[in-house]
CSV table of C-alpha atoms in Angstrom, one decimal:
chain,number,residue,atom,x,y,z
A,1,MET,CA,-58.3,-6.2,27.8
A,2,ILE,CA,-54.8,-7.1,26.7
A,3,GLN,CA,-52.2,-4.9,28.3
A,4,LEU,CA,-49.9,-3.2,25.8
A,5,PRO,CA,-46.2,-3.7,26.5
A,6,SER,CA,-44.6,-0.7,28.0
A,7,LEU,CA,-42.4,1.6,25.9
A,8,SER,CA,-39.2,0.6,27.7
A,9,ALA,CA,-40.0,-3.1,27.2
A,10,VAL,CA,-40.3,-2.5,23.4
A,11,ALA,CA,-37.1,-0.5,23.4
A,12,ALA,CA,-35.3,-3.3,25.3
A,13,PHE,CA,-36.5,-5.9,22.9
A,14,ILE,CA,-35.4,-3.9,19.8
A,15,ALA,CA,-32.0,-3.3,21.4
A,16,ALA,CA,-31.6,-7.0,22.2
A,17,ALA,CA,-32.6,-7.9,18.7
A,18,LEU,CA,-30.1,-5.4,17.3
A,19,LEU,CA,-27.3,-6.8,19.5
A,20,VAL,CA,-28.1,-10.3,18.3
A,21,ARG,CA,-28.0,-9.1,14.7
A,22,LEU,CA,-24.7,-7.3,15.2
A,23,TYR,CA,-23.3,-10.4,16.8
A,24,PHE,CA,-24.1,-12.5,13.7
A,25,VAL,CA,-23.2,-10.0,11.0
A,26,LEU,CA,-20.1,-8.2,12.2
A,27,PRO,CA,-16.8,-9.7,11.4
A,28,MET,CA,-15.2,-8.9,14.7
A,29,PHE,CA,-17.4,-11.5,16.4
A,30,GLY,CA,-17.1,-14.0,13.7
A,31,ARG,CA,-14.8,-16.8,12.6
A,32,SER,CA,-11.1,-16.2,12.6
A,33,SER,CA,-9.7,-14.9,9.4
A,34,ARG,CA,-6.7,-17.1,9.9
A,35,ALA,CA,-8.7,-20.3,10.1
A,36,LEU,CA,-9.9,-19.4,6.6
A,37,SER,CA,-6.4,-18.9,5.5
A,38,SER,CA,-5.3,-22.4,6.6
A,39,ARG,CA,-8.4,-23.8,4.9
A,40,ARG,CA,-7.3,-22.1,1.7
A,41,LYS,CA,-4.0,-23.9,1.6
A,42,GLY,CA,-5.9,-27.2,1.7
A,43,LYS,CA,-8.2,-26.8,-1.2
A,44,ALA,CA,-8.1,-25.1,-4.5
A,45,VAL,CA,-10.8,-22.5,-4.8
A,46,ALA,CA,-13.1,-22.8,-7.8
A,47,ARG,CA,-12.5,-20.0,-10.2
A,48,ALA,CA,-15.8,-20.0,-11.9
A,49,GLN,CA,-16.6,-17.3,-14.4
A,50,ALA,CA,-18.7,-14.8,-12.6
A,51,ASN,CA,-20.0,-11.4,-13.4
A,52,LYS,CA,-19.0,-9.8,-10.1
A,53,MET,CA,-18.2,-6.2,-9.1
A,54,LEU,CA,-15.2,-5.5,-7.0
A,55,CYS,CA,-14.9,-2.2,-5.2
A,56,VAL,CA,-11.4,-0.9,-4.8
A,57,VAL,CA,-10.6,2.0,-2.4
A,58,LEU,CA,-7.7,4.2,-3.5
A,59,GLY,CA,-5.9,6.7,-1.4
A,60,SER,CA,-2.7,8.7,-1.9
A,61,GLY,CA,0.6,7.8,-3.7
A,62,GLY,CA,2.0,5.0,-1.7
A,63,HIS,CA,-1.3,3.2,-1.0
A,64,THR,CA,-2.3,3.5,-4.6
A,65,ALA,CA,1.0,2.2,-5.9
A,66,GLU,CA,0.6,-0.8,-3.6
A,67,MET,CA,-3.0,-1.4,-4.6
A,68,MET,CA,-2.0,-1.4,-8.2
A,69,ARG,CA,0.4,-4.2,-7.5
A,70,LEU,CA,-2.3,-6.1,-5.5
A,71,LEU,CA,-4.8,-5.8,-8.4
A,72,GLN,CA,-2.4,-7.8,-10.6
A,73,GLY,CA,-3.4,-10.7,-8.5
A,74,VAL,CA,-7.2,-10.3,-9.1
A,75,ASP,CA,-8.8,-12.1,-12.0
A,76,PHE,CA,-10.7,-9.4,-13.9
A,77,SER,CA,-12.5,-12.0,-16.0
A,78,ARG,CA,-14.3,-12.9,-12.7
A,79,TYR,CA,-14.6,-9.4,-11.4
A,80,THR,CA,-15.8,-8.0,-14.7
A,81,ARG,CA,-16.9,-4.7,-13.2
A,82,ARG,CA,-14.7,-2.6,-10.9
A,83,LEU,CA,-15.8,0.4,-8.8
A,84,TYR,CA,-12.9,2.6,-7.8
A,85,VAL,CA,-13.4,4.9,-4.8
A,86,VAL,CA,-11.1,7.9,-5.2
A,87,SER,CA,-10.7,11.1,-3.2
A,88,ASP,CA,-11.9,14.1,-5.2
A,89,CYS,CA,-8.5,15.8,-4.9
A,90,ASP,CA,-6.5,12.8,-6.0
A,91,VAL,CA,-5.7,13.1,-9.7
A,92,LEU,CA,-2.6,10.8,-9.6
A,93,SER,CA,-4.8,7.8,-8.7
A,94,LEU,CA,-6.9,8.5,-11.8
A,95,ASP,CA,-3.7,8.0,-13.9
A,96,GLN,CA,-3.0,4.8,-12.1
A,97,ILE,CA,-6.5,3.5,-12.7
A,98,GLY,CA,-6.0,4.3,-16.4
A,99,LEU,CA,-2.8,2.2,-16.4
A,100,VAL,CA,-4.3,-0.8,-14.6
A,101,GLU,CA,-7.4,-0.7,-16.8
A,102,GLY,CA,-5.3,-0.7,-19.9
A,103,GLY,CA,-5.7,2.9,-21.0
A,104,ARG,CA,-9.5,2.6,-21.6
A,105,SER,CA,-11.7,5.6,-21.2
A,106,ILE,CA,-12.6,6.6,-17.7
A,107,GLN,CA,-16.2,5.5,-17.7
A,108,ASN,CA,-17.4,2.5,-19.6
A,109,GLU,CA,-19.3,-0.6,-18.8
A,110,GLU,CA,-16.3,-2.3,-17.2
A,111,TYR,CA,-15.3,0.1,-14.5
A,112,TYR,CA,-16.6,3.1,-12.8
A,113,VAL,CA,-14.7,5.8,-10.8
A,114,GLY,CA,-16.6,7.2,-7.8
A,115,ARG,CA,-15.0,10.4,-6.5
A,116,VAL,CA,-15.7,11.2,-2.9
A,117,PRO,CA,-14.8,14.1,-0.7
A,118,ARG,CA,-11.8,13.2,1.4
A,119,SER,CA,-12.8,12.2,5.0
A,120,ARG,CA,-9.7,13.8,6.5
A,121,LYS,CA,-6.8,15.5,4.7
A,122,VAL,CA,-3.3,14.9,6.1
A,123,GLY,CA,-2.8,17.6,8.7
A,124,GLN,CA,-6.4,18.8,8.7
A,125,SER,CA,-7.6,20.1,12.1
A,126,TRP,CA,-9.6,17.7,14.2
A,127,LYS,CA,-12.3,20.4,14.7
A,128,SER,CA,-13.2,20.5,11.0
A,129,THR,CA,-13.0,16.7,10.6
A,130,PRO,CA,-16.6,15.8,11.5
A,131,ALA,CA,-18.1,17.9,8.7
A,132,SER,CA,-15.8,16.6,6.0
A,133,PHE,CA,-16.3,13.1,7.4
A,134,ALA,CA,-20.1,13.5,7.1
A,135,ARG,CA,-19.8,14.6,3.4
A,136,CYS,CA,-17.6,11.6,2.7
A,137,LEU,CA,-20.0,9.3,4.5
A,138,LEU,CA,-23.0,10.4,2.4
A,139,SER,CA,-21.1,10.2,-0.8
A,140,VAL,CA,-19.8,6.7,-0.1
A,141,THR,CA,-23.2,5.5,1.1
A,142,SER,CA,-24.8,6.6,-2.2
A,143,LEU,CA,-22.0,4.9,-4.2
A,144,LEU,CA,-22.2,1.6,-2.4
A,145,TYR,CA,-26.0,1.6,-2.3
A,146,ASN,CA,-26.3,2.3,-6.0
A,147,HIS,CA,-23.6,0.0,-7.2
A,148,ARG,CA,-23.8,-2.8,-4.6
A,149,PRO,CA,-20.4,-4.3,-5.2
A,150,ASP,CA,-19.8,-8.0,-4.4
A,151,ALA,CA,-16.6,-7.3,-2.5
A,152,ILE,CA,-14.5,-4.4,-1.2
A,153,LEU,CA,-10.7,-4.4,-1.4
A,154,CYS,CA,-8.8,-1.7,0.6
A,155,ASN,CA,-5.3,-1.1,1.9
A,156,GLY,CA,-5.1,1.8,4.3
A,157,PRO,CA,-6.2,5.2,3.0
A,158,ALA,CA,-8.5,7.1,5.4
A,159,ASN,CA,-11.5,6.6,3.0
A,160,CYS,CA,-11.4,2.9,3.6
A,161,VAL,CA,-12.7,3.4,7.1
A,162,VAL,CA,-15.7,5.1,5.8
A,163,VAL,CA,-16.3,2.5,3.1
A,164,GLY,CA,-15.9,-0.3,5.6
A,165,ALA,CA,-18.4,1.3,8.0
A,166,VAL,CA,-20.9,1.9,5.2
A,167,ALA,CA,-20.5,-1.8,4.1
A,168,MET,CA,-21.3,-2.9,7.7
A,169,LEU,CA,-24.3,-0.6,7.8
A,170,LEU,CA,-25.7,-2.1,4.6
A,171,ARG,CA,-25.1,-5.5,6.1
A,172,ILE,CA,-26.8,-4.7,9.4
A,173,ILE,CA,-29.9,-3.3,7.8
A,174,GLY,CA,-30.0,-6.3,5.4
A,175,ILE,CA,-29.5,-4.6,2.1
A,176,LYS,CA,-26.4,-6.6,1.0
A,177,HIS,CA,-23.6,-8.6,2.6
A,178,ILE,CA,-20.5,-7.1,1.0
A,179,PRO,CA,-17.3,-8.8,2.3
A,180,VAL,CA,-14.5,-6.3,3.2
A,181,ILE,CA,-10.9,-7.4,2.5
A,182,TYR,CA,-8.3,-5.3,4.1
A,183,VAL,CA,-4.6,-5.5,3.2
A,184,GLU,CA,-2.3,-3.6,5.6
A,185,SER,CA,0.4,-1.6,3.9
A,186,PHE,CA,3.9,-3.2,3.3
A,187,ALA,CA,5.2,-0.2,5.3
A,188,ARG,CA,3.6,-1.4,8.5
A,189,VAL,CA,6.1,-3.8,10.1
A,190,HIS,CA,5.4,-3.7,13.9
A,191,SER,CA,2.2,-1.8,14.3
A,192,LEU,CA,-1.1,-1.2,12.4
A,193,SER,CA,-2.0,2.1,10.8
A,194,LEU,CA,-5.0,4.0,12.3
A,195,SER,CA,-7.2,2.8,9.4
A,196,GLY,CA,-5.8,-0.7,10.1
A,197,ARG,CA,-6.8,-0.7,13.7
A,198,ILE,CA,-10.3,0.3,12.9
A,199,LEU,CA,-10.7,-2.0,9.9
A,200,TYR,CA,-9.4,-4.8,12.1
A,201,LEU,CA,-12.8,-4.7,13.7
A,202,LEU,CA,-14.8,-4.2,10.5
A,203,ALA,CA,-13.0,-6.3,7.8
A,204,ASP,CA,-14.0,-9.9,7.0
A,205,ARG,CA,-10.5,-10.7,6.0
A,206,PHE,CA,-7.5,-8.8,7.4
A,207,VAL,CA,-4.2,-9.4,5.6
A,208,VAL,CA,-0.8,-8.3,6.9
A,209,GLN,CA,2.5,-8.5,5.1
A,210,TRP,CA,4.8,-8.9,8.1
A,211,PRO,CA,4.7,-11.9,10.4
A,212,GLY,CA,5.2,-9.9,13.7
A,213,LEU,CA,1.7,-8.4,13.3
A,214,VAL,CA,-0.1,-11.7,13.5
A,215,ARG,CA,1.2,-12.2,17.1
A,216,LYS,CA,-0.3,-8.9,18.1
A,217,TYR,CA,-3.5,-9.2,16.0
A,218,PRO,CA,-4.7,-12.9,16.0
A,219,ARG,CA,-7.5,-12.3,13.5
A,220,ALA,CA,-4.9,-11.1,10.9
A,221,GLU,CA,-3.5,-13.5,8.3
A,222,TYR,CA,0.1,-13.1,7.1
A,223,ILE,CA,0.8,-13.5,3.4
A,224,PRO,CA,4.3,-12.7,2.4
A,225,HIS,CA,5.7,-11.1,-0.8
A,226,LEU,CA,2.4,-9.8,-2.1
A,227,VAL,CA,3.9,-6.6,-3.5
B,1,MET,CA,29.9,0.1,-13.7
B,2,ALA,CA,27.1,2.5,-12.9
B,3,ALA,CA,25.5,3.6,-9.7
B,4,TYR,CA,22.0,5.1,-9.7
B,5,VAL,CA,21.0,7.4,-6.8
B,6,THR,CA,17.3,8.2,-6.4
B,7,VAL,CA,15.5,10.3,-3.8
B,8,GLY,CA,12.0,9.5,-5.1
B,9,SER,CA,9.1,11.9,-5.6
B,10,THR,CA,10.2,14.5,-3.0
B,11,GLY,CA,13.8,15.4,-2.1
B,12,PHE,CA,16.5,14.4,0.2
B,13,ASP,CA,19.0,17.2,0.7
B,14,GLU,CA,21.5,15.3,2.9
B,15,LEU,CA,21.7,12.4,0.5
B,16,VAL,CA,22.2,14.6,-2.6
B,17,ARG,CA,24.9,16.5,-0.7
B,18,THR,CA,26.6,13.3,0.4
B,19,VAL,CA,26.8,11.8,-3.1
B,20,SER,CA,28.6,14.9,-4.4
B,21,THR,CA,31.3,14.7,-1.7
B,22,HIS,CA,34.9,13.9,-2.4
B,23,GLU,CA,34.8,11.1,0.1
B,24,PHE,CA,31.8,9.3,-1.4
B,25,LEU,CA,33.1,9.6,-5.0
B,26,GLN,CA,36.4,8.2,-3.9
B,27,ALA,CA,34.6,5.2,-2.3
B,28,LEU,CA,32.6,4.7,-5.5
B,29,ALA,CA,35.7,4.9,-7.7
B,30,GLY,CA,37.4,2.5,-5.3
B,31,ARG,CA,34.7,-0.1,-6.0
B,32,GLY,CA,35.2,0.3,-9.8
B,33,PHE,CA,32.4,2.6,-10.6
B,34,SER,CA,32.8,4.9,-13.6
B,35,ARG,CA,29.4,6.4,-13.9
B,36,LEU,CA,27.0,8.1,-11.4
B,37,VAL,CA,23.5,9.1,-12.2
B,38,VAL,CA,21.6,11.1,-9.5
B,39,GLN,CA,17.9,11.8,-9.5
B,40,CYS,CA,17.7,14.7,-7.0
B,41,GLY,CA,14.0,15.7,-6.8
B,42,TYR,CA,13.6,19.1,-5.3
B,43,SER,CA,17.2,18.8,-3.9
B,44,VAL,CA,18.4,19.3,-7.4
B,45,GLY,CA,20.6,22.4,-6.7
B,46,LEU,CA,22.6,20.6,-4.1
B,47,PHE,CA,24.5,18.1,-6.4
B,48,LYS,CA,27.8,20.0,-6.5
B,49,PRO,CA,30.7,17.6,-6.9
B,50,PRO,CA,34.2,19.2,-6.7
B,51,PRO,CA,35.2,20.5,-10.2
B,52,THR,CA,38.2,18.2,-10.8
B,53,VAL,CA,36.7,15.1,-9.4
B,54,SER,CA,35.6,13.6,-12.7
B,55,GLU,CA,39.2,13.5,-14.0
B,56,THR,CA,40.6,12.5,-10.6
B,57,PHE,CA,38.4,9.4,-10.2
B,58,GLY,CA,37.3,8.8,-13.8
B,59,ILE,CA,33.6,9.0,-13.0
B,60,THR,CA,31.2,10.5,-15.4
B,61,MET,CA,28.2,12.2,-13.7
B,62,GLU,CA,24.7,13.1,-14.6
B,63,SER,CA,22.0,14.7,-12.4
B,64,PHE,CA,18.5,15.9,-12.8
B,65,ASP,CA,15.4,16.5,-10.8
B,66,TYR,CA,12.9,14.0,-12.2
B,67,THR,CA,12.9,11.5,-15.0
B,68,SER,CA,9.9,10.1,-16.8
B,69,TRP,CA,11.7,6.8,-17.3
B,70,PRO,CA,13.5,5.7,-14.2
B,71,GLN,CA,13.3,2.1,-15.2
B,72,ARG,CA,15.9,2.5,-17.9
B,73,LEU,CA,18.3,3.9,-15.3
B,74,VAL,CA,17.5,1.1,-12.9
B,75,ASP,CA,18.2,-1.4,-15.6
B,76,GLN,CA,21.5,0.1,-16.5
B,77,ALA,CA,22.7,0.4,-12.9
B,78,ASP,CA,24.9,-2.1,-11.0
B,79,LEU,CA,24.1,-0.5,-7.7
B,80,ILE,CA,21.0,1.4,-6.6
B,81,ILE,CA,21.2,3.9,-3.7
B,82,CYS,CA,17.7,5.0,-2.9
B,83,HIS,CA,16.0,6.9,-0.1
B,84,ALA,CA,14.3,4.4,2.3
B,85,GLY,CA,10.8,5.1,1.1
B,86,THR,CA,8.7,1.9,0.7
B,87,GLY,CA,7.9,2.5,-2.9
B,88,SER,CA,11.5,3.2,-3.9
B,89,ILE,CA,12.8,0.2,-1.9
B,90,LEU,CA,10.3,-2.1,-3.6
B,91,GLU,CA,11.2,-0.8,-7.1
B,92,ALA,CA,14.9,-1.4,-6.3
B,93,LEU,CA,14.4,-4.9,-4.9
B,94,HIS,CA,12.2,-6.0,-7.8
B,95,SER,CA,15.0,-4.9,-10.2
B,96,GLY,CA,17.3,-7.5,-8.6
B,97,LYS,CA,20.1,-4.9,-8.3
B,98,PRO,CA,22.1,-4.5,-5.1
B,99,THR,CA,20.4,-1.8,-3.1
B,100,ILE,CA,21.5,0.6,-0.4
B,101,ALA,CA,18.6,2.2,1.3
B,102,VAL,CA,19.5,5.6,2.9
B,103,VAL,CA,17.4,6.5,5.9
B,104,ASN,CA,16.3,10.1,6.3
B,105,ARG,CA,16.4,10.7,10.1
B,106,GLY,CA,14.9,14.1,9.4
B,107,LEU,CA,11.4,12.6,8.9
B,108,ALA,CA,9.8,12.2,12.3
B,109,GLY,CA,7.6,9.2,13.1
B,110,ASN,CA,8.5,7.5,9.9
B,111,HIS,CA,7.6,3.9,9.4
B,112,GLN,CA,9.7,3.6,6.3
B,113,ASN,CA,12.8,3.1,8.4
B,114,GLU,CA,11.2,0.0,9.9
B,115,VAL,CA,10.8,-1.6,6.5
B,116,ALA,CA,14.3,-0.8,5.5
B,117,SER,CA,15.9,-2.2,8.7
B,118,GLU,CA,13.6,-5.3,8.6
B,119,LEU,CA,14.6,-6.0,5.0
B,120,ALA,CA,18.3,-5.4,5.9
B,121,ALA,CA,18.0,-7.9,8.8
B,122,ILE,CA,16.9,-10.5,6.3
B,123,GLY,CA,19.8,-9.6,4.0
B,124,TYR,CA,17.8,-8.2,1.1
B,125,LEU,CA,19.4,-4.7,1.2
B,126,VAL,CA,21.9,-2.6,3.1
B,127,VAL,CA,20.8,0.3,5.2
B,128,ALA,CA,22.9,3.4,5.5
B,129,GLU,CA,22.6,7.0,6.7
B,130,PRO,CA,24.1,9.9,4.7
B,131,ARG,CA,26.9,10.3,7.2
B,132,ASN,CA,28.1,6.7,6.7
B,133,LEU,CA,27.2,6.1,3.1
B,134,ALA,CA,30.7,6.4,1.8
B,135,SER,CA,32.0,3.8,4.2
B,136,VAL,CA,29.1,1.5,3.4
B,137,VAL,CA,30.0,1.7,-0.3
B,138,ALA,CA,33.7,1.2,0.5
B,139,GLU,CA,32.9,-2.0,2.6
B,140,SER,CA,30.8,-3.3,-0.4
B,141,THR,CA,28.6,-5.5,1.8
B,142,TYR,CA,25.9,-4.8,-0.9
B,143,ALA,CA,27.7,-7.2,-3.2
B,144,SER,CA,26.7,-10.3,-1.1
B,145,LEU,CA,22.9,-9.6,-0.7
B,146,ARG,CA,20.2,-12.3,-1.0
B,147,PRO,CA,17.9,-12.0,-4.0
B,148,TYR,CA,14.4,-10.6,-3.1
B,149,PRO,CA,11.7,-13.1,-3.9
B,150,ARG,CA,9.4,-12.4,-6.8
B,151,ALA,CA,6.2,-10.7,-5.7
B,152,ASP,CA,3.1,-12.8,-6.0
B,153,PRO,CA,-0.2,-10.9,-5.5
B,154,ARG,CA,-2.4,-13.9,-6.5
B,155,PRO,CA,-3.3,-14.9,-2.9
B,156,ILE,CA,-5.2,-11.6,-2.6
B,157,GLY,CA,-7.3,-12.7,-5.6
B,158,GLU,CA,-7.9,-16.0,-3.9
B,159,VAL,CA,-9.0,-14.4,-0.6
B,160,ILE,CA,-11.5,-12.2,-2.5
B,161,ASP,CA,-12.7,-15.3,-4.4
B,162,GLU,CA,-13.3,-17.2,-1.1
B,163,GLU,CA,-15.3,-14.3,0.3
B,164,THR,CA,-17.5,-13.9,-2.8
B,165,LEU,CA,-18.1,-17.7,-3.0
B,166,LEU,CA,-19.5,-17.8,0.5
């Protein structure tokens, strides 16, 4: 009679398989973001027409204003659909989306606004943070699962940590590989924000706007004068 | 010539007080300015220039809390004095006008000051504090600043393209 493998052997095998999977899918183990950057300088990227969806994570005032400037560099004829992730208490970002989308109505075939509970308000007590974080996590998961964007662009609000984590989860379990592009705020000259430090591990591309940060964070790529 | 002072979306008591002092207005008049526009935010009650100063220095003054169209005032200005918030600094630099960024030491743990001093080190703007603003205007180092490069966000589009082509 064939002996069944013991429970601990099965668990060890699954754990090992998971670790191998994580090694291959998580950006922090992968190729250097900067290597890609130098490759970019060498060749022109084909800008084929494509019906892709770009997910844009918006936060509060400063982050949103900067994101609106960054979006000027994105070819909307290639990313014909946009999914904006906005905190449910953030009405100012809705106005900004209206402006960047050329004053079209809030929900049509070209862009969609997903409002999620804020993961952590400025000054919120750390004790109540897990519950609001969980609500935000569920909401973001259903958004990304339902829309399955082709790329995620974020620049620092707390919600981008949740969006980045959910994107990695979808990648690990094999639902979709959604690249995460993080642009650290222009305001960060010498150190990363908390979101930045976490996204440094999760993002496929990590862009900073000041040269000093590349010395501290080698996976980062420095692109000047973006905003 | 016109100077435009802006505190941005909140307020900046010390800056608004400073730009209504005799000392500051004298410095401004000394550099040939004849018009001062001050956007005060919630510090609006604090713009109280001495009553006779308009006649003494020949400066016309205007102040308000918020404006729906700051771009017009930026365009008309020959000097922008803004609080050192990143958003205000970028607006001022993109306008191509000489800029003095005034640091608010009252804000703790504030990274905005880093941006202002870094940009000042390159020579794109001048950094001041409320207490030395009058002398910074009088020295007029703002007149010999380097132009800020035009922003180009297109590389971000290229980065996203690369990732979605993979």
